[in-house]
PDB file of C-alpha atoms in Angstrom:
ATOM      1  CA  MET A  22     -36.238  55.985 -64.165  1.00  0.00           C
ATOM      2  CA  LYS A  23     -34.188  52.992 -64.010  1.00  0.00           C
ATOM      3  CA  ILE A  24     -36.086  49.800 -65.373  1.00  0.00           C
ATOM      4  CA  MET A  25     -35.956  46.726 -63.047  1.00  0.00           C
ATOM      5  CA  LYS A  26     -35.017  43.693 -64.320  1.00  0.00           C
ATOM      6  CA  LYS A  27     -33.250  41.540 -61.471  1.00  0.00           C
ATOM      7  CA  VAL A  28     -34.663  41.358 -57.932  1.00  0.00           C
ATOM      8  CA  ALA A  29     -33.590  39.851 -55.113  1.00  0.00           C
ATOM      9  CA  VAL A  30     -35.990  38.118 -52.768  1.00  0.00           C
ATOM     10  CA  ILE A  31     -34.780  37.330 -49.307  1.00  0.00           C
ATOM     11  CA  GLY A  32     -36.713  34.593 -47.316  1.00  0.00           C
ATOM     12  CA  ALA A  33     -37.627  33.012 -50.728  1.00  0.00           C
ATOM     13  CA  THR A  34     -38.999  29.843 -49.325  1.00  0.00           C
ATOM     14  CA  GLY A  35     -41.407  31.072 -46.639  1.00  0.00           C
ATOM     15  CA  PHE A  36     -45.181  31.617 -47.073  1.00  0.00           C
ATOM     16  CA  VAL A  37     -44.655  35.481 -48.743  1.00  0.00           C
ATOM     17  CA  GLY A  38     -41.553  34.656 -50.259  1.00  0.00           C
ATOM     18  CA  THR A  39     -42.642  31.736 -52.453  1.00  0.00           C
ATOM     19  CA  HIS A  40     -45.304  33.726 -53.712  1.00  0.00           C
ATOM     20  CA  VAL A  41     -43.519  36.653 -54.481  1.00  0.00           C
ATOM     21  CA  VAL A  42     -40.366  34.779 -56.179  1.00  0.00           C
ATOM     22  CA  LYS A  43     -43.254  32.921 -58.446  1.00  0.00           C
ATOM     23  CA  GLU A  44     -44.794  36.215 -59.089  1.00  0.00           C
ATOM     24  CA  LEU A  45     -41.420  37.870 -60.223  1.00  0.00           C
ATOM     25  CA  SER A  46     -40.700  34.639 -62.356  1.00  0.00           C
ATOM     26  CA  ASP A  47     -44.044  34.674 -63.970  1.00  0.00           C
ATOM     27  CA  ARG A  48     -43.756  38.385 -64.888  1.00  0.00           C
ATOM     28  CA  GLY A  49     -40.154  37.826 -66.550  1.00  0.00           C
ATOM     29  CA  TYR A  50     -38.254  39.147 -63.890  1.00  0.00           C
ATOM     30  CA  GLN A  51     -34.568  37.457 -63.387  1.00  0.00           C
ATOM     31  CA  VAL A  52     -34.825  36.526 -59.367  1.00  0.00           C
ATOM     32  CA  GLU A  53     -32.233  36.045 -56.988  1.00  0.00           C
ATOM     33  CA  ALA A  54     -33.975  33.737 -54.289  1.00  0.00           C
ATOM     34  CA  PHE A  55     -32.014  34.350 -51.083  1.00  0.00           C
ATOM     35  CA  ALA A  56     -33.146  31.182 -48.441  1.00  0.00           C
ATOM     36  CA  ARG A  57     -31.430  29.558 -45.340  1.00  0.00           C
ATOM     37  CA  ASN A  58     -32.643  26.116 -47.192  1.00  0.00           C
ATOM     38  CA  THR A  59     -32.269  26.621 -50.984  1.00  0.00           C
ATOM     39  CA  SER A  60     -33.783  22.860 -51.713  1.00  0.00           C
ATOM     40  CA  LYS A  61     -37.057  24.420 -51.200  1.00  0.00           C
ATOM     41  CA  VAL A  62     -36.735  27.382 -53.729  1.00  0.00           C
ATOM     42  CA  PRO A  63     -38.989  26.989 -56.793  1.00  0.00           C
ATOM     43  CA  GLN A  64     -37.211  25.340 -59.395  1.00  0.00           C
ATOM     44  CA  LEU A  65     -37.844  28.274 -62.585  1.00  0.00           C
ATOM     45  CA  ASP A  66     -35.903  28.961 -65.477  1.00  0.00           C
ATOM     46  CA  ASN A  67     -35.134  32.301 -64.709  1.00  0.00           C
ATOM     47  CA  VAL A  68     -34.468  32.106 -60.536  1.00  0.00           C
ATOM     48  CA  THR A  69     -31.150  31.203 -59.053  1.00  0.00           C
ATOM     49  CA  ALA A  70     -31.260  30.101 -55.321  1.00  0.00           C
ATOM     50  CA  LYS A  71     -28.823  31.455 -53.174  1.00  0.00           C
ATOM     51  CA  SER A  72     -28.261  30.173 -49.502  1.00  0.00           C
ATOM     52  CA  ILE A  73     -27.469  32.990 -47.155  1.00  0.00           C
ATOM     53  CA  ASP A  74     -27.432  34.194 -43.359  1.00  0.00           C
ATOM     54  CA  VAL A  75     -29.040  37.193 -42.951  1.00  0.00           C
ATOM     55  CA  ASN A  76     -27.027  37.927 -39.961  1.00  0.00           C
ATOM     56  CA  ASN A  77     -23.750  38.213 -41.861  1.00  0.00           C
ATOM     57  CA  ALA A  78     -24.594  41.801 -43.437  1.00  0.00           C
ATOM     58  CA  GLU A  79     -20.954  41.986 -45.051  1.00  0.00           C
ATOM     59  CA  GLU A  80     -21.481  38.793 -46.809  1.00  0.00           C
ATOM     60  CA  LEU A  81     -25.119  39.311 -47.565  1.00  0.00           C
ATOM     61  CA  SER A  82     -24.415  42.975 -49.043  1.00  0.00           C
ATOM     62  CA  GLU A  83     -21.785  41.373 -51.558  1.00  0.00           C
ATOM     63  CA  ALA A  84     -24.432  38.493 -52.782  1.00  0.00           C
ATOM     64  CA  LEU A  85     -27.051  41.286 -53.195  1.00  0.00           C
ATOM     65  CA  LYS A  86     -24.801  43.147 -55.629  1.00  0.00           C
ATOM     66  CA  GLY A  87     -25.860  43.297 -59.495  1.00  0.00           C
ATOM     67  CA  ASN A  88     -29.599  43.505 -58.495  1.00  0.00           C
ATOM     68  CA  ASP A  89     -31.850  46.621 -59.140  1.00  0.00           C
ATOM     69  CA  ALA A  90     -34.135  45.928 -56.001  1.00  0.00           C
ATOM     70  CA  VAL A  91     -34.341  43.839 -53.046  1.00  0.00           C
ATOM     71  CA  ILE A  92     -37.594  42.179 -51.361  1.00  0.00           C
ATOM     72  CA  ASN A  93     -37.259  41.187 -47.947  1.00  0.00           C
ATOM     73  CA  THR A  94     -39.895  38.463 -46.799  1.00  0.00           C
ATOM     74  CA  PHE A  95     -37.279  37.377 -44.167  1.00  0.00           C
ATOM     75  CA  ASN A  96     -39.326  35.743 -41.005  1.00  0.00           C
ATOM     76  CA  PRO A  97     -37.117  33.658 -38.454  1.00  0.00           C
ATOM     77  CA  GLY A  98     -40.270  31.444 -37.638  1.00  0.00           C
ATOM     78  CA  TRP A  99     -43.408  31.792 -35.789  1.00  0.00           C
ATOM     79  CA  THR A 100     -42.476  29.320 -33.484  1.00  0.00           C
ATOM     80  CA  ASN A 101     -38.853  30.722 -32.607  1.00  0.00           C
ATOM     81  CA  PRO A 102     -38.616  31.098 -29.135  1.00  0.00           C
ATOM     82  CA  ASN A 103     -36.103  34.285 -29.837  1.00  0.00           C
ATOM     83  CA  LEU A 104     -39.018  35.755 -32.449  1.00  0.00           C
ATOM     84  CA  TYR A 105     -38.748  39.258 -31.499  1.00  0.00           C
ATOM     85  CA  ASP A 106     -35.179  39.690 -31.285  1.00  0.00           C
ATOM     86  CA  ASP A 107     -34.367  37.375 -34.529  1.00  0.00           C
ATOM     87  CA  PHE A 108     -36.740  39.469 -36.626  1.00  0.00           C
ATOM     88  CA  LEU A 109     -35.501  42.778 -35.506  1.00  0.00           C
ATOM     89  CA  ASN A 110     -31.985  41.842 -35.707  1.00  0.00           C
ATOM     90  CA  GLY A 111     -32.222  40.316 -38.869  1.00  0.00           C
ATOM     91  CA  SER A 112     -34.315  42.910 -40.466  1.00  0.00           C
ATOM     92  CA  VAL A 113     -31.843  45.394 -39.383  1.00  0.00           C
ATOM     93  CA  LYS A 114     -28.976  43.625 -40.769  1.00  0.00           C
ATOM     94  CA  ILE A 115     -30.690  42.982 -43.934  1.00  0.00           C
ATOM     95  CA  GLU A 116     -31.472  46.790 -44.553  1.00  0.00           C
ATOM     96  CA  LYS A 117     -27.451  47.717 -43.535  1.00  0.00           C
ATOM     97  CA  ALA A 118     -26.592  44.796 -46.126  1.00  0.00           C
ATOM     98  CA  VAL A 119     -28.970  46.600 -48.867  1.00  0.00           C
ATOM     99  CA  GLU A 120     -27.369  49.972 -48.105  1.00  0.00           C
ATOM    100  CA  GLU A 121     -23.749  48.821 -48.416  1.00  0.00           C
ATOM    101  CA  SER A 122     -24.521  46.803 -51.818  1.00  0.00           C
ATOM    102  CA  GLY A 123     -25.482  50.102 -53.322  1.00  0.00           C
ATOM    103  CA  ILE A 124     -29.133  48.827 -54.041  1.00  0.00           C
ATOM    104  CA  LYS A 125     -31.558  51.711 -53.744  1.00  0.00           C
ATOM    105  CA  ARG A 126     -35.130  50.165 -54.161  1.00  0.00           C
ATOM    106  CA  PHE A 127     -36.221  48.310 -51.192  1.00  0.00           C
ATOM    107  CA  ILE A 128     -39.265  46.613 -50.198  1.00  0.00           C
ATOM    108  CA  THR A 129     -40.097  44.870 -46.851  1.00  0.00           C
ATOM    109  CA  VAL A 130     -42.759  42.712 -45.756  1.00  0.00           C
ATOM    110  CA  GLY A 131     -43.952  43.541 -42.132  1.00  0.00           C
ATOM    111  CA  GLY A 132     -47.031  42.466 -40.618  1.00  0.00           C
ATOM    112  CA  ALA A 133     -50.422  43.588 -39.653  1.00  0.00           C
ATOM    113  CA  GLY A 134     -49.889  44.591 -36.188  1.00  0.00           C
ATOM    114  CA  SER A 135     -48.504  47.768 -37.578  1.00  0.00           C
ATOM    115  CA  LEU A 136     -51.931  48.693 -38.982  1.00  0.00           C
ATOM    116  CA  PHE A 137     -53.901  51.238 -37.255  1.00  0.00           C
ATOM    117  CA  ILE A 138     -57.672  50.623 -36.258  1.00  0.00           C
ATOM    118  CA  ASP A 139     -59.806  52.893 -34.240  1.00  0.00           C
ATOM    119  CA  GLY A 140     -56.705  55.054 -33.619  1.00  0.00           C
ATOM    120  CA  LYS A 141     -54.403  52.699 -32.587  1.00  0.00           C
ATOM    121  CA  GLN A 142     -51.915  49.743 -33.838  1.00  0.00           C
ATOM    122  CA  LEU A 143     -53.590  46.268 -34.041  1.00  0.00           C
ATOM    123  CA  VAL A 144     -50.424  44.592 -32.342  1.00  0.00           C
ATOM    124  CA  ASP A 145     -51.416  46.869 -29.199  1.00  0.00           C
ATOM    125  CA  GLY A 146     -55.293  45.772 -28.986  1.00  0.00           C
ATOM    126  CA  PRO A 147     -56.310  43.802 -26.432  1.00  0.00           C
ATOM    127  CA  ASP A 148     -57.528  40.723 -28.354  1.00  0.00           C
ATOM    128  CA  PHE A 149     -54.133  40.582 -30.641  1.00  0.00           C
ATOM    129  CA  PRO A 150     -53.105  36.539 -30.133  1.00  0.00           C
ATOM    130  CA  ALA A 151     -50.165  36.338 -27.553  1.00  0.00           C
ATOM    131  CA  ASP A 152     -48.606  33.495 -29.560  1.00  0.00           C
ATOM    132  CA  ILE A 153     -47.865  36.124 -32.515  1.00  0.00           C
ATOM    133  CA  LYS A 154     -47.622  39.314 -30.508  1.00  0.00           C
ATOM    134  CA  PRO A 155     -43.739  39.012 -30.265  1.00  0.00           C
ATOM    135  CA  GLY A 156     -43.310  38.548 -34.323  1.00  0.00           C
ATOM    136  CA  ALA A 157     -46.071  41.759 -35.010  1.00  0.00           C
ATOM    137  CA  THR A 158     -44.239  43.521 -32.502  1.00  0.00           C
ATOM    138  CA  ALA A 159     -40.817  43.243 -34.201  1.00  0.00           C
ATOM    139  CA  ALA A 160     -42.257  44.122 -37.346  1.00  0.00           C
ATOM    140  CA  ARG A 161     -44.013  47.317 -36.258  1.00  0.00           C
ATOM    141  CA  ASP A 162     -40.680  48.379 -34.100  1.00  0.00           C
ATOM    142  CA  TYR A 163     -38.714  47.633 -37.426  1.00  0.00           C
ATOM    143  CA  LEU A 164     -41.257  50.045 -39.281  1.00  0.00           C
ATOM    144  CA  ASP A 165     -40.651  53.008 -36.737  1.00  0.00           C
ATOM    145  CA  ARG A 166     -36.741  52.069 -37.387  1.00  0.00           C
ATOM    146  CA  ILE A 167     -36.790  51.949 -40.831  1.00  0.00           C
ATOM    147  CA  LYS A 168     -38.590  55.656 -40.974  1.00  0.00           C
ATOM    148  CA  GLU A 169     -35.403  57.465 -39.961  1.00  0.00           C
ATOM    149  CA  ASN A 170     -33.440  55.514 -43.379  1.00  0.00           C
ATOM    150  CA  THR A 171     -33.167  58.437 -45.832  1.00  0.00           C
ATOM    151  CA  THR A 172     -30.691  56.667 -47.934  1.00  0.00           C
ATOM    152  CA  LEU A 173     -32.951  54.047 -49.755  1.00  0.00           C
ATOM    153  CA  ASP A 174     -35.959  54.164 -51.387  1.00  0.00           C
ATOM    154  CA  TRP A 175     -37.669  51.865 -49.346  1.00  0.00           C
ATOM    155  CA  THR A 176     -41.139  50.604 -49.238  1.00  0.00           C
ATOM    156  CA  PHE A 177     -42.708  48.804 -45.862  1.00  0.00           C
ATOM    157  CA  PHE A 178     -45.816  46.216 -46.766  1.00  0.00           C
ATOM    158  CA  SER A 179     -48.044  45.764 -44.044  1.00  0.00           C
ATOM    159  CA  PRO A 180     -49.989  43.008 -45.101  1.00  0.00           C
ATOM    160  CA  ALA A 181     -54.201  42.309 -44.164  1.00  0.00           C
ATOM    161  CA  ILE A 182     -54.299  40.503 -40.995  1.00  0.00           C
ATOM    162  CA  GLU A 183     -56.106  37.724 -42.828  1.00  0.00           C
ATOM    163  CA  MET A 184     -53.146  37.055 -45.352  1.00  0.00           C
ATOM    164  CA  HIS A 185     -51.681  33.539 -43.768  1.00  0.00           C
ATOM    165  CA  GLN A 186     -51.859  29.769 -44.822  1.00  0.00           C
ATOM    166  CA  GLY A 187     -55.207  29.292 -42.845  1.00  0.00           C
ATOM    167  CA  THR A 188     -57.370  31.439 -44.479  1.00  0.00           C
ATOM    168  CA  ALA A 189     -57.495  30.486 -47.952  1.00  0.00           C
ATOM    169  CA  GLY A 190     -58.161  34.017 -48.770  1.00  0.00           C
ATOM    170  CA  VAL A 191     -61.480  34.409 -46.952  1.00  0.00           C
ATOM    171  CA  ARG A 192     -61.888  37.185 -44.579  1.00  0.00           C
ATOM    172  CA  PRO A 193     -62.151  35.836 -41.064  1.00  0.00           C
ATOM    173  CA  SER A 194     -64.871  37.191 -38.688  1.00  0.00           C
ATOM    174  CA  ARG A 195     -63.543  39.075 -35.469  1.00  0.00           C
ATOM    175  CA  GLU A 196     -64.382  35.675 -33.489  1.00  0.00           C
ATOM    176  CA  MET A 197     -61.925  33.627 -35.787  1.00  0.00           C
ATOM    177  CA  TRP A 198     -59.192  36.195 -35.291  1.00  0.00           C
ATOM    178  CA  LYS A 199     -59.949  35.892 -31.615  1.00  0.00           C
ATOM    179  CA  SER A 200     -59.734  32.315 -31.752  1.00  0.00           C
ATOM    180  CA  PRO A 201     -56.724  30.010 -30.410  1.00  0.00           C
ATOM    181  CA  ASN A 202     -57.516  27.679 -32.814  1.00  0.00           C
ATOM    182  CA  ARG A 203     -56.759  29.957 -36.049  1.00  0.00           C
ATOM    183  CA  ASN A 204     -54.138  28.249 -38.533  1.00  0.00           C
ATOM    184  CA  MET A 205     -51.017  30.266 -38.296  1.00  0.00           C
ATOM    185  CA  PRO A 206     -47.791  29.279 -40.310  1.00  0.00           C
ATOM    186  CA  GLU A 207     -45.399  27.720 -38.261  1.00  0.00           C
ATOM    187  CA  SER A 208     -42.154  29.061 -39.885  1.00  0.00           C
ATOM    188  CA  SER A 209     -40.927  30.687 -42.683  1.00  0.00           C
ATOM    189  CA  SER A 210     -37.731  31.717 -44.314  1.00  0.00           C
TER     190      SER A 210
END
């Protein structure tokens, strides 16, 4: 078993990516933090910021080489009018780039919409918030796609529904989840 020492994080300046970069750094990993805007990457001794366009799979593949694993926290932004297509297309290109880089370990962060409650996926429920449904549906659809991948040693992480900037670690009630006033992140990288 290979010991992981160097990890690439795609979407390193978003809500999830920022925390992943810090946790990896705190644990002593060398981190390559990929983002559109590298000025937001945490300035830590063992973190190297890299600007990248995830839609250029060839360039991304070359940039990823030398890492032991890739953690994908990419999100094109919750307010993006093309959120579904941009999330799905970006995720597919990232997966392709990881394959072409020769890296086998791939962890991707999806969304809570792919979780099952009472036998059906959360995103398909009648109370699922319309404003985030395109992104959640894209994450679920990407999960269905990556299940076909037999090349990578992949993990798809579906975070809890209460994992967003507005919760501060507090589990929301069903009424809060239905509320149009809940606080959701506007965008991430």
